[in-house]
PDB file of C-alpha atoms in Angstrom:
ATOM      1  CA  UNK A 799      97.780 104.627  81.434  1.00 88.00           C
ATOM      2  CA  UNK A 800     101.692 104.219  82.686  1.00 91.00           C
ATOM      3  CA  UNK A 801     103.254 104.923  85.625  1.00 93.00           C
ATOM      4  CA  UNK A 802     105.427 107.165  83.854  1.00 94.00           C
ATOM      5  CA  UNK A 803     102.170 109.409  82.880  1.00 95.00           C
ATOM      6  CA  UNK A 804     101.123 109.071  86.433  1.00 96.00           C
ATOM      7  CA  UNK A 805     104.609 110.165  87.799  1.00 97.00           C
ATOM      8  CA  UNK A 806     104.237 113.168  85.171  1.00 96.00           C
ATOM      9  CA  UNK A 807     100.750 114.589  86.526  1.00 96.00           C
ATOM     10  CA  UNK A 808     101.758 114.716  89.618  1.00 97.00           C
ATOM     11  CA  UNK A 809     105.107 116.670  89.219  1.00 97.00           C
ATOM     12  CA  UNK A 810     102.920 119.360  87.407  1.00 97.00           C
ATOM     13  CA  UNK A 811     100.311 119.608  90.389  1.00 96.00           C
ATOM     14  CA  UNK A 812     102.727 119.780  92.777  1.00 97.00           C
ATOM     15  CA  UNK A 813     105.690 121.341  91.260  1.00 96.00           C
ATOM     16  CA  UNK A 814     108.421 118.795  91.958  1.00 96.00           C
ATOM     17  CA  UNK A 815     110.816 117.477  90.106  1.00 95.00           C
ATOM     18  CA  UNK A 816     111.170 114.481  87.287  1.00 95.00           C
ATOM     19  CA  UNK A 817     113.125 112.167  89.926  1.00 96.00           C
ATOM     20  CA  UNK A 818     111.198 113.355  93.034  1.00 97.00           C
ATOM     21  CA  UNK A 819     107.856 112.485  91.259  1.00 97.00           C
ATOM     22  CA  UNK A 820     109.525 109.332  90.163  1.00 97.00           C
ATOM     23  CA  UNK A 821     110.105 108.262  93.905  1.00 97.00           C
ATOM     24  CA  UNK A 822     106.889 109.489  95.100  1.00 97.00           C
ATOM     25  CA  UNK A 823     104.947 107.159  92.771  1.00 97.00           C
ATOM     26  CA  UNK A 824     107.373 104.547  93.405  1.00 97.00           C
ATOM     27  CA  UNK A 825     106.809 104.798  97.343  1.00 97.00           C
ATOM     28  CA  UNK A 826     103.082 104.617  96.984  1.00 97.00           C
ATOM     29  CA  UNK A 827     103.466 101.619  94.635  1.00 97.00           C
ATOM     30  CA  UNK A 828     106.038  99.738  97.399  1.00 96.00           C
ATOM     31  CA  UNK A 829     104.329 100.622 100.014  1.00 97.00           C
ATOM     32  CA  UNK A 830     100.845  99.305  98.974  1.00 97.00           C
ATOM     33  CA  UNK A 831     102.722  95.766  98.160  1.00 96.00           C
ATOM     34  CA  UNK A 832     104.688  96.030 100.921  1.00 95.00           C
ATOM     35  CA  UNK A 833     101.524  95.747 102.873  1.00 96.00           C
ATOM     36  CA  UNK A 834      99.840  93.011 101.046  1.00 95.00           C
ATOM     37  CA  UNK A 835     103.441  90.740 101.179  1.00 93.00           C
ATOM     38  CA  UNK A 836     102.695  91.401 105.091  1.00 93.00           C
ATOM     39  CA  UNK A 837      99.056  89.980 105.154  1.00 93.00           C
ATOM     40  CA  UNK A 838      97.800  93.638 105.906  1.00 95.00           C
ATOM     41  CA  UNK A 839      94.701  94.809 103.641  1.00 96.00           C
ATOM     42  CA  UNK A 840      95.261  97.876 101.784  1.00 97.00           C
ATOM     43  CA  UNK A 841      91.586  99.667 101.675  1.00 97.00           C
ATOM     44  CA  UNK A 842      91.297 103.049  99.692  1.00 97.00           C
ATOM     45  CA  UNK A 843      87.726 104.725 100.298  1.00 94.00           C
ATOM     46  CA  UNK A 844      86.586 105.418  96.453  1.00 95.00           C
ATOM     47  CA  UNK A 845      89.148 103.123  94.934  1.00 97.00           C
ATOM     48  CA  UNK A 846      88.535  99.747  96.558  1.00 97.00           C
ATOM     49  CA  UNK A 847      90.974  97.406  98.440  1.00 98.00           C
ATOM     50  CA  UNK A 848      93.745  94.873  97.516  1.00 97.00           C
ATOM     51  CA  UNK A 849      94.376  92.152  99.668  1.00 96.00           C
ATOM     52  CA  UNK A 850      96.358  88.609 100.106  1.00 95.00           C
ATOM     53  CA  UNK A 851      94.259  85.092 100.132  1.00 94.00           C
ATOM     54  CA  UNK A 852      96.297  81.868 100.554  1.00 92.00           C
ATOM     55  CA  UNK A 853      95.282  79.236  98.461  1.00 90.00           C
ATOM     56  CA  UNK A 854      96.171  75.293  99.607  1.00 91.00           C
ATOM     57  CA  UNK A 855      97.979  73.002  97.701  1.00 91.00           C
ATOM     58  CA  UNK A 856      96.087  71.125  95.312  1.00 91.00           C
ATOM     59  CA  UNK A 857      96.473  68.667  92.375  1.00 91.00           C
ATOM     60  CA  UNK A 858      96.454  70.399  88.620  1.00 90.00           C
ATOM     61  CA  UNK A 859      97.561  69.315  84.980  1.00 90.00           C
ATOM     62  CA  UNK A 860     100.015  70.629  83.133  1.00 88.00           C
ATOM     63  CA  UNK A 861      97.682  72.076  80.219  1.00 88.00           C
ATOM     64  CA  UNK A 862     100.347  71.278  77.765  1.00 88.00           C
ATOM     65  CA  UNK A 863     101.353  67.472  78.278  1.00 89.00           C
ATOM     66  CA  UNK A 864      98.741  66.432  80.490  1.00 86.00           C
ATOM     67  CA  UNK A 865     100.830  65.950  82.635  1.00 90.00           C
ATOM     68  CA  UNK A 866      99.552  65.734  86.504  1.00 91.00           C
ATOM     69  CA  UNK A 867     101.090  67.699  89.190  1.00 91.00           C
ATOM     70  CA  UNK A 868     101.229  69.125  92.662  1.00 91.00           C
ATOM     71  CA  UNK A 869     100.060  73.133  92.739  1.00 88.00           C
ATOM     72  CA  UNK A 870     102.299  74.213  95.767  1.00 88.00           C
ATOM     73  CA  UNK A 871     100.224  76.252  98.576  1.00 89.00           C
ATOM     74  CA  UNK A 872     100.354  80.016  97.667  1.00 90.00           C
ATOM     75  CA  UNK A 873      98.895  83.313  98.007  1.00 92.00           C
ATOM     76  CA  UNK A 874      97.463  85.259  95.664  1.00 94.00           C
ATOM     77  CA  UNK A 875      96.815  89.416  95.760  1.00 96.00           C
ATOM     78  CA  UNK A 876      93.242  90.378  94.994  1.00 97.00           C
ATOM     79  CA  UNK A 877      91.350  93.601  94.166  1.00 97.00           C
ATOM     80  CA  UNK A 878      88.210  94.580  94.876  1.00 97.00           C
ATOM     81  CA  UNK A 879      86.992  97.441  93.591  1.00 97.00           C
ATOM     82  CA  UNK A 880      84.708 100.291  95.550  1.00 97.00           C
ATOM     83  CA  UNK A 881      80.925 100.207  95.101  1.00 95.00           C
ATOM     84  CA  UNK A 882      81.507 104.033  94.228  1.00 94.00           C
ATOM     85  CA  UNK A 883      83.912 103.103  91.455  1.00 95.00           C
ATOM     86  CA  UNK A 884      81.857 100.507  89.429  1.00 94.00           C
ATOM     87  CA  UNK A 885      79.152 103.031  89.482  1.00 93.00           C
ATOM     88  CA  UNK A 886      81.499 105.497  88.018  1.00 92.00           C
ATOM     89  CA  UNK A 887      82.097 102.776  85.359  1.00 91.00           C
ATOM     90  CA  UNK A 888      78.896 101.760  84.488  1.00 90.00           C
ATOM     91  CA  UNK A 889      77.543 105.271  83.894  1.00 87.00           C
ATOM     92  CA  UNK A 890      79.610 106.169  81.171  1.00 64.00           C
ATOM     93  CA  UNK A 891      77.928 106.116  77.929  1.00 57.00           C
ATOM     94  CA  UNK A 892      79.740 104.359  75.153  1.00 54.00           C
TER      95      UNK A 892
ATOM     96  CA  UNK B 586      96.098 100.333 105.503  1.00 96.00           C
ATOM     97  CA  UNK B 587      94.607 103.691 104.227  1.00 97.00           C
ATOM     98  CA  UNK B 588      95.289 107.073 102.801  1.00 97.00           C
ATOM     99  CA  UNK B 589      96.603 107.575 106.039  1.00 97.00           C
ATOM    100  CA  UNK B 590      99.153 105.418 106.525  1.00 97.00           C
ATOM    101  CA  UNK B 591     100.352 106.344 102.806  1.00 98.00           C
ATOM    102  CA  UNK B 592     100.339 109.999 103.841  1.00 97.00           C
ATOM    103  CA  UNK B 593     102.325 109.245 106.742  1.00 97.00           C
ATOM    104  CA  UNK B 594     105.061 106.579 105.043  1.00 97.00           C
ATOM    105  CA  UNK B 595     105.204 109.838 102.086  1.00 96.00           C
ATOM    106  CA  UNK B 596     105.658 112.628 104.942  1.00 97.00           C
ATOM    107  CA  UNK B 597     108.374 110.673 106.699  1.00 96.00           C
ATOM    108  CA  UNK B 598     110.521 109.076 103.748  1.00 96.00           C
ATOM    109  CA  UNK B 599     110.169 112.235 101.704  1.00 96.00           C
ATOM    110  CA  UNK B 600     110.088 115.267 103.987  1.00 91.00           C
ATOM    111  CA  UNK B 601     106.625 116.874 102.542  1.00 95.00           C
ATOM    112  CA  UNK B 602     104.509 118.173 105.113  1.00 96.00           C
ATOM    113  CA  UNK B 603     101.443 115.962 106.096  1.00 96.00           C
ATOM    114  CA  UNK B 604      99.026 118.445 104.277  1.00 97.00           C
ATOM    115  CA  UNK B 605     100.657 117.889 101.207  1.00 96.00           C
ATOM    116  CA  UNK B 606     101.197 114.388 101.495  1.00 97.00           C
ATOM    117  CA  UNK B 607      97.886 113.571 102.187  1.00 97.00           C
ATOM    118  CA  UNK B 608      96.997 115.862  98.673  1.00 97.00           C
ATOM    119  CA  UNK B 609      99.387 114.033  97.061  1.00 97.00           C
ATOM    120  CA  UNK B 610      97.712 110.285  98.530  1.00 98.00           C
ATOM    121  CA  UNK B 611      94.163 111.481  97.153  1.00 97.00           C
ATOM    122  CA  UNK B 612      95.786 112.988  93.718  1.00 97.00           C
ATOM    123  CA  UNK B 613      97.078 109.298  93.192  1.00 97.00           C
ATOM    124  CA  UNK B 614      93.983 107.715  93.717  1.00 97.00           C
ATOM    125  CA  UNK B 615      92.275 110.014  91.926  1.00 96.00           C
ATOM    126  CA  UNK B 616      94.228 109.891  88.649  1.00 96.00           C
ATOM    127  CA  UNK B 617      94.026 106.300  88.461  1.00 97.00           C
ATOM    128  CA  UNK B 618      90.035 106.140  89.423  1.00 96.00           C
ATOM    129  CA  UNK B 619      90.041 108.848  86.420  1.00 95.00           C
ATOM    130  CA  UNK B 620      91.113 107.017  84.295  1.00 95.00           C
ATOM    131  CA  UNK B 621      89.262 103.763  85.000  1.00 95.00           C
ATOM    132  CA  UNK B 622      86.034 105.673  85.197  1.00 93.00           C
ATOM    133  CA  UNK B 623      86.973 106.998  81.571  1.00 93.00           C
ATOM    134  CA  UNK B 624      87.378 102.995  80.487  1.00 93.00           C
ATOM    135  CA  UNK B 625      91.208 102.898  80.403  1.00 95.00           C
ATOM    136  CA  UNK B 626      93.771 100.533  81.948  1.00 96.00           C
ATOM    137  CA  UNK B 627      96.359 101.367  83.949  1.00 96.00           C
ATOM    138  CA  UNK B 628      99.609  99.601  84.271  1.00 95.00           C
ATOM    139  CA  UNK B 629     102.094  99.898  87.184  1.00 96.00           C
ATOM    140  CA  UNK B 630     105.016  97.945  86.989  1.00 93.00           C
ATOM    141  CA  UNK B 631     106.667  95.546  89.614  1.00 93.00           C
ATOM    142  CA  UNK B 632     102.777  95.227  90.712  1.00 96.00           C
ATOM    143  CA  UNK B 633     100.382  94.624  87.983  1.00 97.00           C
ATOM    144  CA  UNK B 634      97.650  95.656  85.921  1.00 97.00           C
ATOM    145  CA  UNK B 635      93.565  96.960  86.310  1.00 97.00           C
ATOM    146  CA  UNK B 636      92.230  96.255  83.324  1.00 97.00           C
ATOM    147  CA  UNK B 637      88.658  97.158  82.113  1.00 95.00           C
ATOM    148  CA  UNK B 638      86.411  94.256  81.261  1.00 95.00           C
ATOM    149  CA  UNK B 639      83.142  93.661  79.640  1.00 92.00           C
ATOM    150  CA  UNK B 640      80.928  91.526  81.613  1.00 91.00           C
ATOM    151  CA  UNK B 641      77.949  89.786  79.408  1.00 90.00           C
ATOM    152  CA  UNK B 642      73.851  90.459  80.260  1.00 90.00           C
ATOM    153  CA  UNK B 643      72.974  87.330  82.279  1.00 90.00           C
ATOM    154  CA  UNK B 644      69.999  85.461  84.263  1.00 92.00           C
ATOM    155  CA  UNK B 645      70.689  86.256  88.350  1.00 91.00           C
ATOM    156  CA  UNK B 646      68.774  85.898  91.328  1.00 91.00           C
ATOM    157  CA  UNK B 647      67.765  87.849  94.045  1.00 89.00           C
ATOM    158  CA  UNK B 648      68.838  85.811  96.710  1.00 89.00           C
ATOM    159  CA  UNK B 649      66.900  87.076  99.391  1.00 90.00           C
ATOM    160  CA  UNK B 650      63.395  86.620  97.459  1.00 90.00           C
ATOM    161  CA  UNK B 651      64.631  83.793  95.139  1.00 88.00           C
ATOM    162  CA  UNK B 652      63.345  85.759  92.046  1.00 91.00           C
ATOM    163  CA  UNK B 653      64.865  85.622  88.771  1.00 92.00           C
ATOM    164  CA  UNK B 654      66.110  89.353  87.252  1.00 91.00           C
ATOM    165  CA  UNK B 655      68.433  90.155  84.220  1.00 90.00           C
ATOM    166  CA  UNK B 656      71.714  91.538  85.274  1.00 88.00           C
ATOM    167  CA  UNK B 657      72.416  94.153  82.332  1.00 89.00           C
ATOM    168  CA  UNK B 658      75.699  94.021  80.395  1.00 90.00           C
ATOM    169  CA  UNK B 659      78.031  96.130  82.601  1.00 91.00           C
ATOM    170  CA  UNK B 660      82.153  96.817  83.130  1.00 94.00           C
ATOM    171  CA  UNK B 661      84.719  95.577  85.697  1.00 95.00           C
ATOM    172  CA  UNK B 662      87.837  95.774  86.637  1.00 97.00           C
ATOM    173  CA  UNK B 663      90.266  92.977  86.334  1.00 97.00           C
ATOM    174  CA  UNK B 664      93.604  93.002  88.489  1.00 97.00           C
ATOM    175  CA  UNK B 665      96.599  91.151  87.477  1.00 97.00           C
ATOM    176  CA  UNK B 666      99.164  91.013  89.541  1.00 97.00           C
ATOM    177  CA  UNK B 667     102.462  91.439  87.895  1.00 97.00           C
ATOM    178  CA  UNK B 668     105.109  88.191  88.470  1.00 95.00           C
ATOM    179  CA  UNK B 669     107.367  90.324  90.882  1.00 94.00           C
ATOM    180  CA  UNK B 670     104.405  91.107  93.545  1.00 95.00           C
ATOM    181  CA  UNK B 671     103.284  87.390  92.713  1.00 93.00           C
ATOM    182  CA  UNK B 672     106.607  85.986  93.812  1.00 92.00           C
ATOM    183  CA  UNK B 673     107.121  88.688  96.954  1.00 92.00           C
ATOM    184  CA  UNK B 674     104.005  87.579  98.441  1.00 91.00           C
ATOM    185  CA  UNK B 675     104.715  83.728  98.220  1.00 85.00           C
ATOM    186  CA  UNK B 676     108.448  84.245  99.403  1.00 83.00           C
ATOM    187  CA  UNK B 677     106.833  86.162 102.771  1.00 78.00           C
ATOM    188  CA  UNK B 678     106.497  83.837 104.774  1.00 62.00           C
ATOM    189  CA  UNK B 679     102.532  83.835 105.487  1.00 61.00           C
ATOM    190  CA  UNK B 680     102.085  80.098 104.604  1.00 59.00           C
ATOM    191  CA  UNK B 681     103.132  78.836 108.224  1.00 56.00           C
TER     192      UNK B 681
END
């Protein structure tokens, strides 16, 4: 699924407009990142939680040459999905 | 952060009344757990992907009792995070 598709089912729920929709999607998306860039945790009950973990510098290869090199330090954003929402998953029949 | 917070940042930056934006929060959620729960990925630009994976039956372990049980073959959900939200979180400046 796109944004786009998620921008459209929302303008027909709540009767808004194309560009309105557009920048209420677009909000939600900032926002959430917004939050994770500021080392908050962003926890949805249902949907699970995306949050930042910092990873130290350490020594890696470039896969191509072989070449060895210095990872910088950096930090990562990870999701974890809800308990609820794997169950949802896994209880579909394929 | 929560639903709340979300509902709050949509009722002040957009004008819509905290009843609706706090409809419009869960909607959100709720289209995109829809359509995980009916196995399909979503894509959001300028912050990544949740993609559906199939995890492999294995051998785990209780580890409280130690014993051995199968873990069937189930689904999970990958994130990637798109390069933009990548490079916005290592330019804040969270690695003093």
């Amino acid at each position: 699924m796109l944004k786009s598709e998620i921008e459209e089912k929302i303008g027909q729920i709540f009767k808004l407009e194309k560009t309105l929709s557009q920048r209420v999607v677009n909000l939600l998306i900032t926002s959430i990142s917004d939050a994770i860039s500021r080392d908050d945790r962003v926890e949805i009950r249902g949907f699970g939680s995306f949050y930042p973990k910092k990873y130290k510098s350490y020594k890696g290869r470039n896969p191509k040459t072989g070449e060895s090199i210095q990872i910088p330090e950096k930090i990562l954003p990870l999701y974890r999905p809800s308990r609820d929402l794997l169950e949802k998953l896994n209880s579909k029949q394929d | 952060m929560t639903r709340k917070d979300l509902t709050n940042i949509l009722h002040k930056s957009l004008g819509f009344n905290l009843k609706e934006s706090a409809r419009i929060v869960d909607k959100f959620f709720h289209i995109i757990i829809d359509n995980l729960a009916a196995h399909n990925d979503v894509k959001l630009p300028k912050f990544g992907s949740l993609k559906i994976q199939d995890r492999e039956p294995r051998l785990g372990r209780n580890p409280t009792t130690g014993e051995t049980i199968q873990i069937s073959r189930r689904k999970a959900i990958a994130f990637r995070p798109s390069k933009s939200l990548r490079k916005k979180l290592s330019e804040s400046s969270n690695l003093d």
